[in-house]
XYZ file of C-alpha atoms in Angstrom:
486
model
C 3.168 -21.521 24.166
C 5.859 -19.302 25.079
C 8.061 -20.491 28.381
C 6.946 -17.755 30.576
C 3.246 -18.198 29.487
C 2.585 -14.819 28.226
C 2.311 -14.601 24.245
C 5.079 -13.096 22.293
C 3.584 -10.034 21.133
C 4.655 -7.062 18.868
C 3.235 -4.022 18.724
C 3.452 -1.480 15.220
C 4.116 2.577 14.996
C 3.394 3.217 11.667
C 4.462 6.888 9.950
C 1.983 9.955 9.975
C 4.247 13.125 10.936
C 1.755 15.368 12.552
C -0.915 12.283 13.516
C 1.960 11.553 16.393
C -0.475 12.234 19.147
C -2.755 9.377 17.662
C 0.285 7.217 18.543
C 0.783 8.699 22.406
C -2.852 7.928 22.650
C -2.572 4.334 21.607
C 0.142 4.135 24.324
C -1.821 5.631 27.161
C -4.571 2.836 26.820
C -2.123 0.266 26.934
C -0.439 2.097 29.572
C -3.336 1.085 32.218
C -3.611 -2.767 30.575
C -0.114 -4.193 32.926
C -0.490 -7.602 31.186
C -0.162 -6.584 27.865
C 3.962 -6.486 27.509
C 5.448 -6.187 23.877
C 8.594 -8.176 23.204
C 8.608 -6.246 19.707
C 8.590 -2.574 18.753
C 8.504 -2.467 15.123
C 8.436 1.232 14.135
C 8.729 3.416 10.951
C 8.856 7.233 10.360
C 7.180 9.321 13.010
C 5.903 6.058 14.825
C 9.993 5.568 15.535
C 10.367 8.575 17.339
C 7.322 8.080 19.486
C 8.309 4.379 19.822
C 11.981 5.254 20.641
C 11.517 8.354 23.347
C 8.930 6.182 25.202
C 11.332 3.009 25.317
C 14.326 5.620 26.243
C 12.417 6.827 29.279
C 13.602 5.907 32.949
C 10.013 6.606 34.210
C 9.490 3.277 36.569
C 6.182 2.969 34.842
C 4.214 2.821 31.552
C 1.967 5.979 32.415
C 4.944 7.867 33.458
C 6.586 6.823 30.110
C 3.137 7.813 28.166
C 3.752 11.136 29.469
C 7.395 11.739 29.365
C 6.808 10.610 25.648
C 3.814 13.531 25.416
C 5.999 16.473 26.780
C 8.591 15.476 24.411
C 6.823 15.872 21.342
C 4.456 19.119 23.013
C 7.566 21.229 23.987
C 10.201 20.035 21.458
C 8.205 19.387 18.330
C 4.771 20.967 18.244
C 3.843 24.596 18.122
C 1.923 26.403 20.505
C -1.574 27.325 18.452
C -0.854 30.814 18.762
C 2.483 30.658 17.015
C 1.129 28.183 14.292
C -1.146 30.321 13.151
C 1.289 32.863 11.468
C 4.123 30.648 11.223
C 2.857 27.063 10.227
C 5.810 25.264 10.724
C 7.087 22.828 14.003
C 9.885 23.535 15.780
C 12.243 21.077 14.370
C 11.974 21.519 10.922
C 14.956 24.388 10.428
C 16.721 25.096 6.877
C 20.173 23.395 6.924
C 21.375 27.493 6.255
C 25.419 26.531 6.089
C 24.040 23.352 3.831
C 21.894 26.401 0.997
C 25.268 28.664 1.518
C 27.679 26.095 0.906
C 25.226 24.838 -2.372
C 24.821 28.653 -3.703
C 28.677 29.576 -3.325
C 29.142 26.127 -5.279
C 26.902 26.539 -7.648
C 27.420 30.445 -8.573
C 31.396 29.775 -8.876
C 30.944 27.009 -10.696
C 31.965 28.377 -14.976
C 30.005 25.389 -16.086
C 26.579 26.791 -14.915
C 27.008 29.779 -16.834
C 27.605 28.285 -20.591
C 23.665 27.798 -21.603
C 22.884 31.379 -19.641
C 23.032 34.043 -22.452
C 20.642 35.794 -25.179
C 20.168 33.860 -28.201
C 18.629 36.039 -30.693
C 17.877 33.588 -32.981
C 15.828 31.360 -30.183
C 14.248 34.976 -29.004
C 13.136 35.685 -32.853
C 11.233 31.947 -33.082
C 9.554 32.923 -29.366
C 8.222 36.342 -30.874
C 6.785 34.258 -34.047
C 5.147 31.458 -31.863
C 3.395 34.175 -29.514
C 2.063 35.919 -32.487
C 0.994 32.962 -33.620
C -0.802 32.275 -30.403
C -2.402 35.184 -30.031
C -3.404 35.887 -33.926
C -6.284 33.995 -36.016
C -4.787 31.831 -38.691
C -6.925 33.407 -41.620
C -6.095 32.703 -45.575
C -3.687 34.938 -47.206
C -4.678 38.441 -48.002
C -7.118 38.721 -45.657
C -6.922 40.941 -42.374
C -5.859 39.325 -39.351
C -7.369 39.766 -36.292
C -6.298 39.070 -32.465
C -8.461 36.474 -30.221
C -8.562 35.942 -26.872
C -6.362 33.320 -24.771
C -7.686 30.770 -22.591
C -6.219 31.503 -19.034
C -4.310 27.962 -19.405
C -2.893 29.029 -22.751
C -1.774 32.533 -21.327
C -0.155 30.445 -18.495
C 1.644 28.248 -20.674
C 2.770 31.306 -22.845
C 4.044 33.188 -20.291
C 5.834 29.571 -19.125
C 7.507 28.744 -22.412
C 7.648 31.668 -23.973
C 8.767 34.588 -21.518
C 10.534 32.919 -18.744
C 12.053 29.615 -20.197
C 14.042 31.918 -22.748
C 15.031 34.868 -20.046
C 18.603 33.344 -19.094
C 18.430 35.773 -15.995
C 15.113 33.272 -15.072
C 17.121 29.959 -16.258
C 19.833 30.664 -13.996
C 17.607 31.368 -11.050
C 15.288 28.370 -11.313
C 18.673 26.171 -11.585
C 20.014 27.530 -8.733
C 16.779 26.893 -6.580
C 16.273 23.218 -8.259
C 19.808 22.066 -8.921
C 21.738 22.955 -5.997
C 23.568 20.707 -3.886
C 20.884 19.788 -1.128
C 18.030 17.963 -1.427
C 15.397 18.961 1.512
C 13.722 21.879 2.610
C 14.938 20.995 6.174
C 17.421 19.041 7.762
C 16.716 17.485 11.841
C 20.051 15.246 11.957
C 22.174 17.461 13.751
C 23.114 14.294 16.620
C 25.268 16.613 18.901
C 22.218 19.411 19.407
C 20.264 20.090 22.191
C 17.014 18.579 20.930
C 18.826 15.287 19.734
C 20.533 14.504 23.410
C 17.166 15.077 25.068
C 17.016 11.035 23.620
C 18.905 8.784 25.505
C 19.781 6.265 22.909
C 22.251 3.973 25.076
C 18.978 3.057 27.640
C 17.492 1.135 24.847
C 20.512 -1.460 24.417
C 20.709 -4.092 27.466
C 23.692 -4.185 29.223
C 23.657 -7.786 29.725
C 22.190 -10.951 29.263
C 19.397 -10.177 31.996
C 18.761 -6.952 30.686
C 17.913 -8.402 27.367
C 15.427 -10.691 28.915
C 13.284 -7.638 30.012
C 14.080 -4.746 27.121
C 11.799 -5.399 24.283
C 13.285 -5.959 20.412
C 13.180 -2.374 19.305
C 13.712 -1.921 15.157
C 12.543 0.953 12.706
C 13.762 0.814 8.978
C 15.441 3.302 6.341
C 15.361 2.617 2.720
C 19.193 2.300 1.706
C 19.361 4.796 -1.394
C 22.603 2.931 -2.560
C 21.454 -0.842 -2.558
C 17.765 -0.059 -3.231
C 16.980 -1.991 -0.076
C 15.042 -1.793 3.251
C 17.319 -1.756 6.713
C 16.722 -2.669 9.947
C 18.329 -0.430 12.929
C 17.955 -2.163 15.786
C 18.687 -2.246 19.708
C 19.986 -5.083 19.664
C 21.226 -7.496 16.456
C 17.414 -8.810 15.090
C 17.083 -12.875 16.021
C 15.370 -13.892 12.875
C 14.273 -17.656 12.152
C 15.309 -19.619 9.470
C 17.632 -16.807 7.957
C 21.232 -17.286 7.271
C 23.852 -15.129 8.657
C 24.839 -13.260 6.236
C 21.300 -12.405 5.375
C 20.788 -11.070 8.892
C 23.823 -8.786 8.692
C 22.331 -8.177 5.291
C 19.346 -6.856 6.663
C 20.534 -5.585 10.024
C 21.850 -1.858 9.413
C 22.983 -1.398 12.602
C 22.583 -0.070 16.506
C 19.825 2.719 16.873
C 21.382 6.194 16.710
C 20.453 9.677 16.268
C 21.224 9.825 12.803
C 19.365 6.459 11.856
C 16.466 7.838 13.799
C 16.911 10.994 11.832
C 17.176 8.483 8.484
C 13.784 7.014 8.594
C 11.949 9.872 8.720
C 13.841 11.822 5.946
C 11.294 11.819 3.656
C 12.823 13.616 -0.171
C 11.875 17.272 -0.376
C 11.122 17.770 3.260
C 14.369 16.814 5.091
C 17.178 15.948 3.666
C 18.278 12.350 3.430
C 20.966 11.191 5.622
C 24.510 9.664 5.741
C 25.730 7.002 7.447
C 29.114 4.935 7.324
C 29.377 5.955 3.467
C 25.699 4.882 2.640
C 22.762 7.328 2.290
C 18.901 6.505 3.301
C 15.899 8.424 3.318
C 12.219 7.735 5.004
C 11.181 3.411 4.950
C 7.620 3.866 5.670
C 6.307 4.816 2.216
C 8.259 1.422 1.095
C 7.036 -0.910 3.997
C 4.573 1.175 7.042
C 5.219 -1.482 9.376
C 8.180 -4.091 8.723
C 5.667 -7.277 8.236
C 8.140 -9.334 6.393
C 10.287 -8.697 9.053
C 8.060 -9.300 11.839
C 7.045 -12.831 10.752
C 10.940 -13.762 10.478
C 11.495 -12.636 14.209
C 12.546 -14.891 16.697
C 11.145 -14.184 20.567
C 12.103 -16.582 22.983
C 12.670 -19.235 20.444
C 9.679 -19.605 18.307
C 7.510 -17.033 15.926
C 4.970 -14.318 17.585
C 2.147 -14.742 18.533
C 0.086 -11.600 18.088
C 1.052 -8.746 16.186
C -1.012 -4.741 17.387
C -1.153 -2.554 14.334
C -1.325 1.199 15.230
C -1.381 2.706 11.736
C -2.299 6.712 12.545
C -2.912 7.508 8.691
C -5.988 6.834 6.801
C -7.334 8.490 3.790
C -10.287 9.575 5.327
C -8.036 11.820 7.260
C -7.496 14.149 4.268
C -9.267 17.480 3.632
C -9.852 19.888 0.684
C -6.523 22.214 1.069
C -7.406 26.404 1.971
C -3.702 26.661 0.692
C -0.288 25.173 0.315
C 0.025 24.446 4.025
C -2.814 21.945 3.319
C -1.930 20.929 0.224
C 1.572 19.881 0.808
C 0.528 17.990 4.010
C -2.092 16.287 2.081
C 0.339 15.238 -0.824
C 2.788 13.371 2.021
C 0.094 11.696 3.683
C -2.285 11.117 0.815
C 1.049 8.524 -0.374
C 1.248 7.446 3.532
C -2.208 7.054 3.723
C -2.428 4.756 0.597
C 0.435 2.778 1.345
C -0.223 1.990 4.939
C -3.677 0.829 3.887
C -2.212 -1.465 1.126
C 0.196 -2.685 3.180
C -1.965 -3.373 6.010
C -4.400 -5.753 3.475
C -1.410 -7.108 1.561
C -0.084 -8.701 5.125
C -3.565 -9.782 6.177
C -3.893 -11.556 2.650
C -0.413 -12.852 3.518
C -1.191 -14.573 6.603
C -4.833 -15.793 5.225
C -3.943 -17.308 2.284
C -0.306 -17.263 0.520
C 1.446 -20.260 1.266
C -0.985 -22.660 2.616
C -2.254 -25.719 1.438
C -4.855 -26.047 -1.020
C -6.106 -28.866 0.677
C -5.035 -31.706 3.567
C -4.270 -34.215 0.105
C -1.800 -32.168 -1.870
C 1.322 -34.752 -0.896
C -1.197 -36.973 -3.344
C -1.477 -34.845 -6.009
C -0.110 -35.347 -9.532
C 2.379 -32.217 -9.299
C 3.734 -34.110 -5.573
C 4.207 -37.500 -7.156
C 6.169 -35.893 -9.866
C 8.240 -33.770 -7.571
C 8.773 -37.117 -5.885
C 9.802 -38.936 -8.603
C 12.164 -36.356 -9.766
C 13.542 -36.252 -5.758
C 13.893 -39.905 -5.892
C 15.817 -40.068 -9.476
C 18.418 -37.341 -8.451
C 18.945 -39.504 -5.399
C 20.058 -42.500 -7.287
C 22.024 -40.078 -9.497
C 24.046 -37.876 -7.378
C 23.797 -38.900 -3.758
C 25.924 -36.140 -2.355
C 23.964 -33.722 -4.676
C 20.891 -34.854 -3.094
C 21.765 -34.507 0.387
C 22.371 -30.475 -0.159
C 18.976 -30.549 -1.575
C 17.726 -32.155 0.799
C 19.448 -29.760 3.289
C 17.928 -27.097 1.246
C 13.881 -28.074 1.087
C 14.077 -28.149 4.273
C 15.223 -24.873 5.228
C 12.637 -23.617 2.244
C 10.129 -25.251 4.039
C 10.843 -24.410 7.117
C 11.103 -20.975 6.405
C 7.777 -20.673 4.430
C 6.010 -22.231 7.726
C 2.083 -20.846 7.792
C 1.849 -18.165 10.501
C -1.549 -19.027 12.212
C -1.113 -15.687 14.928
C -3.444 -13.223 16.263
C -3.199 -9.688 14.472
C -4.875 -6.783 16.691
C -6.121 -3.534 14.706
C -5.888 -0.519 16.157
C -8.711 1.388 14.075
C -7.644 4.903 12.491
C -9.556 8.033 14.099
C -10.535 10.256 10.705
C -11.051 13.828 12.682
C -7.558 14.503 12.759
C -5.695 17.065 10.375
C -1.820 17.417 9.687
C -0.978 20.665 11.817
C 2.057 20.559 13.901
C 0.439 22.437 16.513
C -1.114 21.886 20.149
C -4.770 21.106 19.536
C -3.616 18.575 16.771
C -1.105 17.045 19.214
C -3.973 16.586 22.350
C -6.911 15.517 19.815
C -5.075 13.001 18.737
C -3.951 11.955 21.977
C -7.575 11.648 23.079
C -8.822 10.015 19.640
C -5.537 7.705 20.192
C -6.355 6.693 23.371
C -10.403 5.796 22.167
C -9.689 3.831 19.358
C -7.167 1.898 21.059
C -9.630 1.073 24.200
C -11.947 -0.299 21.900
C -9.345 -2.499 20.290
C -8.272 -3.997 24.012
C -12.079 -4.549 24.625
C -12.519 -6.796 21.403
C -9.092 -8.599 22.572
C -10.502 -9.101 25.820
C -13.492 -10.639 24.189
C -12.132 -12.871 21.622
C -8.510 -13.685 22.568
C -9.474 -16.920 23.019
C -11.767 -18.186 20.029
C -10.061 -21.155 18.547
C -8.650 -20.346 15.219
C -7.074 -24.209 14.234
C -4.859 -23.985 11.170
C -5.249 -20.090 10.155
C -5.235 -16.989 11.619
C -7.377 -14.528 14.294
C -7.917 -11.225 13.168
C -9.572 -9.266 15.947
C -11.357 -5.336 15.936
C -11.406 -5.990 11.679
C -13.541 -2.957 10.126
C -17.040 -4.023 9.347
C -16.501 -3.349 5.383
C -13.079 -5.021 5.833
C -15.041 -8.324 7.005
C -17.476 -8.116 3.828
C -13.980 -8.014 1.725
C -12.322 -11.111 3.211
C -15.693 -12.501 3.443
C -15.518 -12.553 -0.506
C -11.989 -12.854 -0.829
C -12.712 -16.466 1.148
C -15.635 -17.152 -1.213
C -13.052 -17.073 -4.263
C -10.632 -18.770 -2.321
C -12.996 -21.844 -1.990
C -13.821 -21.793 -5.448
C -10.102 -21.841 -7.286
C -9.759 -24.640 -4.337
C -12.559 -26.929 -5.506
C -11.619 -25.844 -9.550
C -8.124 -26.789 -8.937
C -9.134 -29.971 -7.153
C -11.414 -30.838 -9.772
C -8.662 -30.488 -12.377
């Protein structure tokens, strides 16, 4: 048990954009529960910002905090429903305009861009001949021909490939919108603006060695676009067990700033991705929602967590038949958040359950044992210095593949929700938020304590989420006794 008693316990923000409110809600339940502390923030995508302004406020309390966090987001990011209505946008999502001019006075000087942009009669004769064939019955020779009528999706596809692929007036504008120089409709990191210094980044750091004792662990990632990796920014540098150093500076991108905050939430085609120290990154979440592998690597106060709180605000049965392409853009970002945040929510719990752990209490008397034995006991006699290192290094394999027998608390995922960036959105969710996450504290309250020897506690599962591991067990018992047996 942890020195001071209470449990080491981490709480997750996972990504959602315009769900945010689900998030504030979460917080305002926990807000009026003072024993449950977090040593851990682990936070991705739109669950960093909400994670990050609530940690940054001075407000002596949590409710205080829930609401500094809730005027943040209603006056700085949300639009009033009024305004929404003709102009579905929030208030933060500007085009970078000196970004497009600097891109179109680049691209339009540029003589390159010009060499494939001119009338090629010969390509403009085969056109003419393919249309006619389109259009025209394909009857033996001699006999009259006679026109038939397109399918809409052939007319579409002729009017495509046929009229505006070979106008080099409609080449050159199509490359100019799709191969300029920027890569986002919007752009947010601008770290000296108004918006940006409304976040007080330096009041998440502690000042001292006291300090540190009472701030929480606060992380979100970015995917690194350069090394194809996952990054950690981080209040403080992350205390990970059983890692080496260089694979915590590895993994550790760096203090928490504006622009990394910026950086995980860049998701392509939206915002632009974002630069820092030389290396770009774009949005984490749709790689990893809620940092597990990182989470089970942490070090608080010495020793692994003890109970990880998953508030993951997207769910698929969030998403609604589209009216138009305000829907239907919304619904292709979360539909991929959605997915993944599920996945990655059962891949974890599958994780914990099963990978790593021991077929059964006998396996040091198995065949495959003895034979690692014998092999250990052979390179001894061989190489004695070689088999010290090894030594060295099973143990810090198995030390770092340790079971984690925790406590993971879900936070179930209100469905009457949609993805508008306006008021009503922002307090619904704040009110569905704050539901689902009472219910979660009552099961805690309830079973918190049932013994769970040698494996894991999940608490506030979904029913049809029981019936799965239920038969997910079942099959585990069987390769068990089949592998036993062989």
């Amino acid at each position: 048990m942890p020195t001071n008693g209470e449990p080491r316990r981490a709480i997750t923000l996972g990504g959602g954009g315009p769900a945010a409110g689900l998030h504030i809600g979460v917080l305002e339940a926990l807000a009026n529960q003072p024993d449950l502390h977090f040593d851990v923030w682990s936070l991705s995508c739109i669950g960093a910002w909400v994670g990050i302004v609530y940690n940054q406020s001075d407000k002596p309390n949590a409710k205080g905090k829930v609401e500094e966090t809730y005027e943040f987001f209603r006056d700085g990011v949300f639009r009033d429903d009024e305004g929404y209505r003709r102009f579905p946008i929030n208030t933060v999502f500007g085009p970078d305009w000196r970004s497009n001019i600097d891109a179109f006075n680049k691209f339009v000087t540029d003589p390159k861009n010009y060499k494939d942009f001119q009338w090629q009669p010969y390509r403009i004769f085969d056109y003419v001949q393919e249309s006619l064939s389109i259009v025209m019955d394909q009857l033996p020779t001699g006999e009259r021909r006679s026109f038939k009528r397109l399918d809409e999706g052939d007319l579409n596809r002729w009017i495509l490939n046929q009229v505006m692929a070979p106008n080099p007036f409609i080449r050159y504008l199509t490359s100019l919108m799709y191969l300029s120089k920027f890569n986002g409709l919007s752009r947010i990191n601008y770290p000296e603006s108004e918006f940006m210094k409304k976040i007080k980044f330096d009041r998440l750091s502690p000042s001292g060695r006291d300090d540190a004792e009472k701030k929480p662990l606060i992380f979100h990632n970015a995917w690194d676009l350069d090394r194809h990796e996952l990054t950690f920014f981080a209040n403080r540098p992350m205390p990970v067990l059983n890692k080496t150093d260089e694979s915590i500076k590895k993994r550790y991108g760096g203090p928490i700033t504006a622009q990394s905050l910026c950086a995980c939430s860049a998701l392509p085609f939206i915002e632009e991705t974002v630069e820092i120290d030389g290396t770009t990154y774009c949005e984490g979440a749709l790689v990893d929602t809620v940092n597990f592998e990182g989470l089970l690597d942490l070090q608080v106060r010495g020793q692994k967590l003890d109970e990880i709180w998953i508030s993951r605000i997207v769910d698929s049965k969030q998403i609604r038949k589209p009216d138009n392409l305000h829907d239907a853009l919304a619904n292709l970002c979360q539909l991929f958040a959605a997915s993944v945040g599920e996945d990655d929510v059962k891949l974890f719990k599958y994780h914990v359950r099963y990978d790593k752990r021991k077929c059964d209490a006998s396996k040091d008397n198995t065949a495959e044992d003895q034979n690692y034995k014998k092999t250990r006991a052979e390179a001894s006699k061989n190489n004695a210095a070689k088999t010290k290192n090894s030594k060295a290094k099973d143990s810090q394999v198995h030390s770092s593949s340790d079971v984690w027998n925790g406590t993971v608390v879900e936070i179930h995922v209100p469905g009457h929700i949609n993805f508008k960036w306006n008021h009503s959105n922002l307090d619904n969710g704040r009110k569905l938020g704050r539901e689902s996450a009472e219910q979660a504290i009552k099961q805690y309250r309830q079973n918190k304590d049932t013994p769970h020897p040698g494996e894991p506690l999940f608490i506030n599962e979904r029913p049809e989420q029981d019936a799965d591991w239920r038969r997910i067990r079942d099959d585990y018992q069987k390769l068990k006794k089949a592998l036993a047996e062989s």
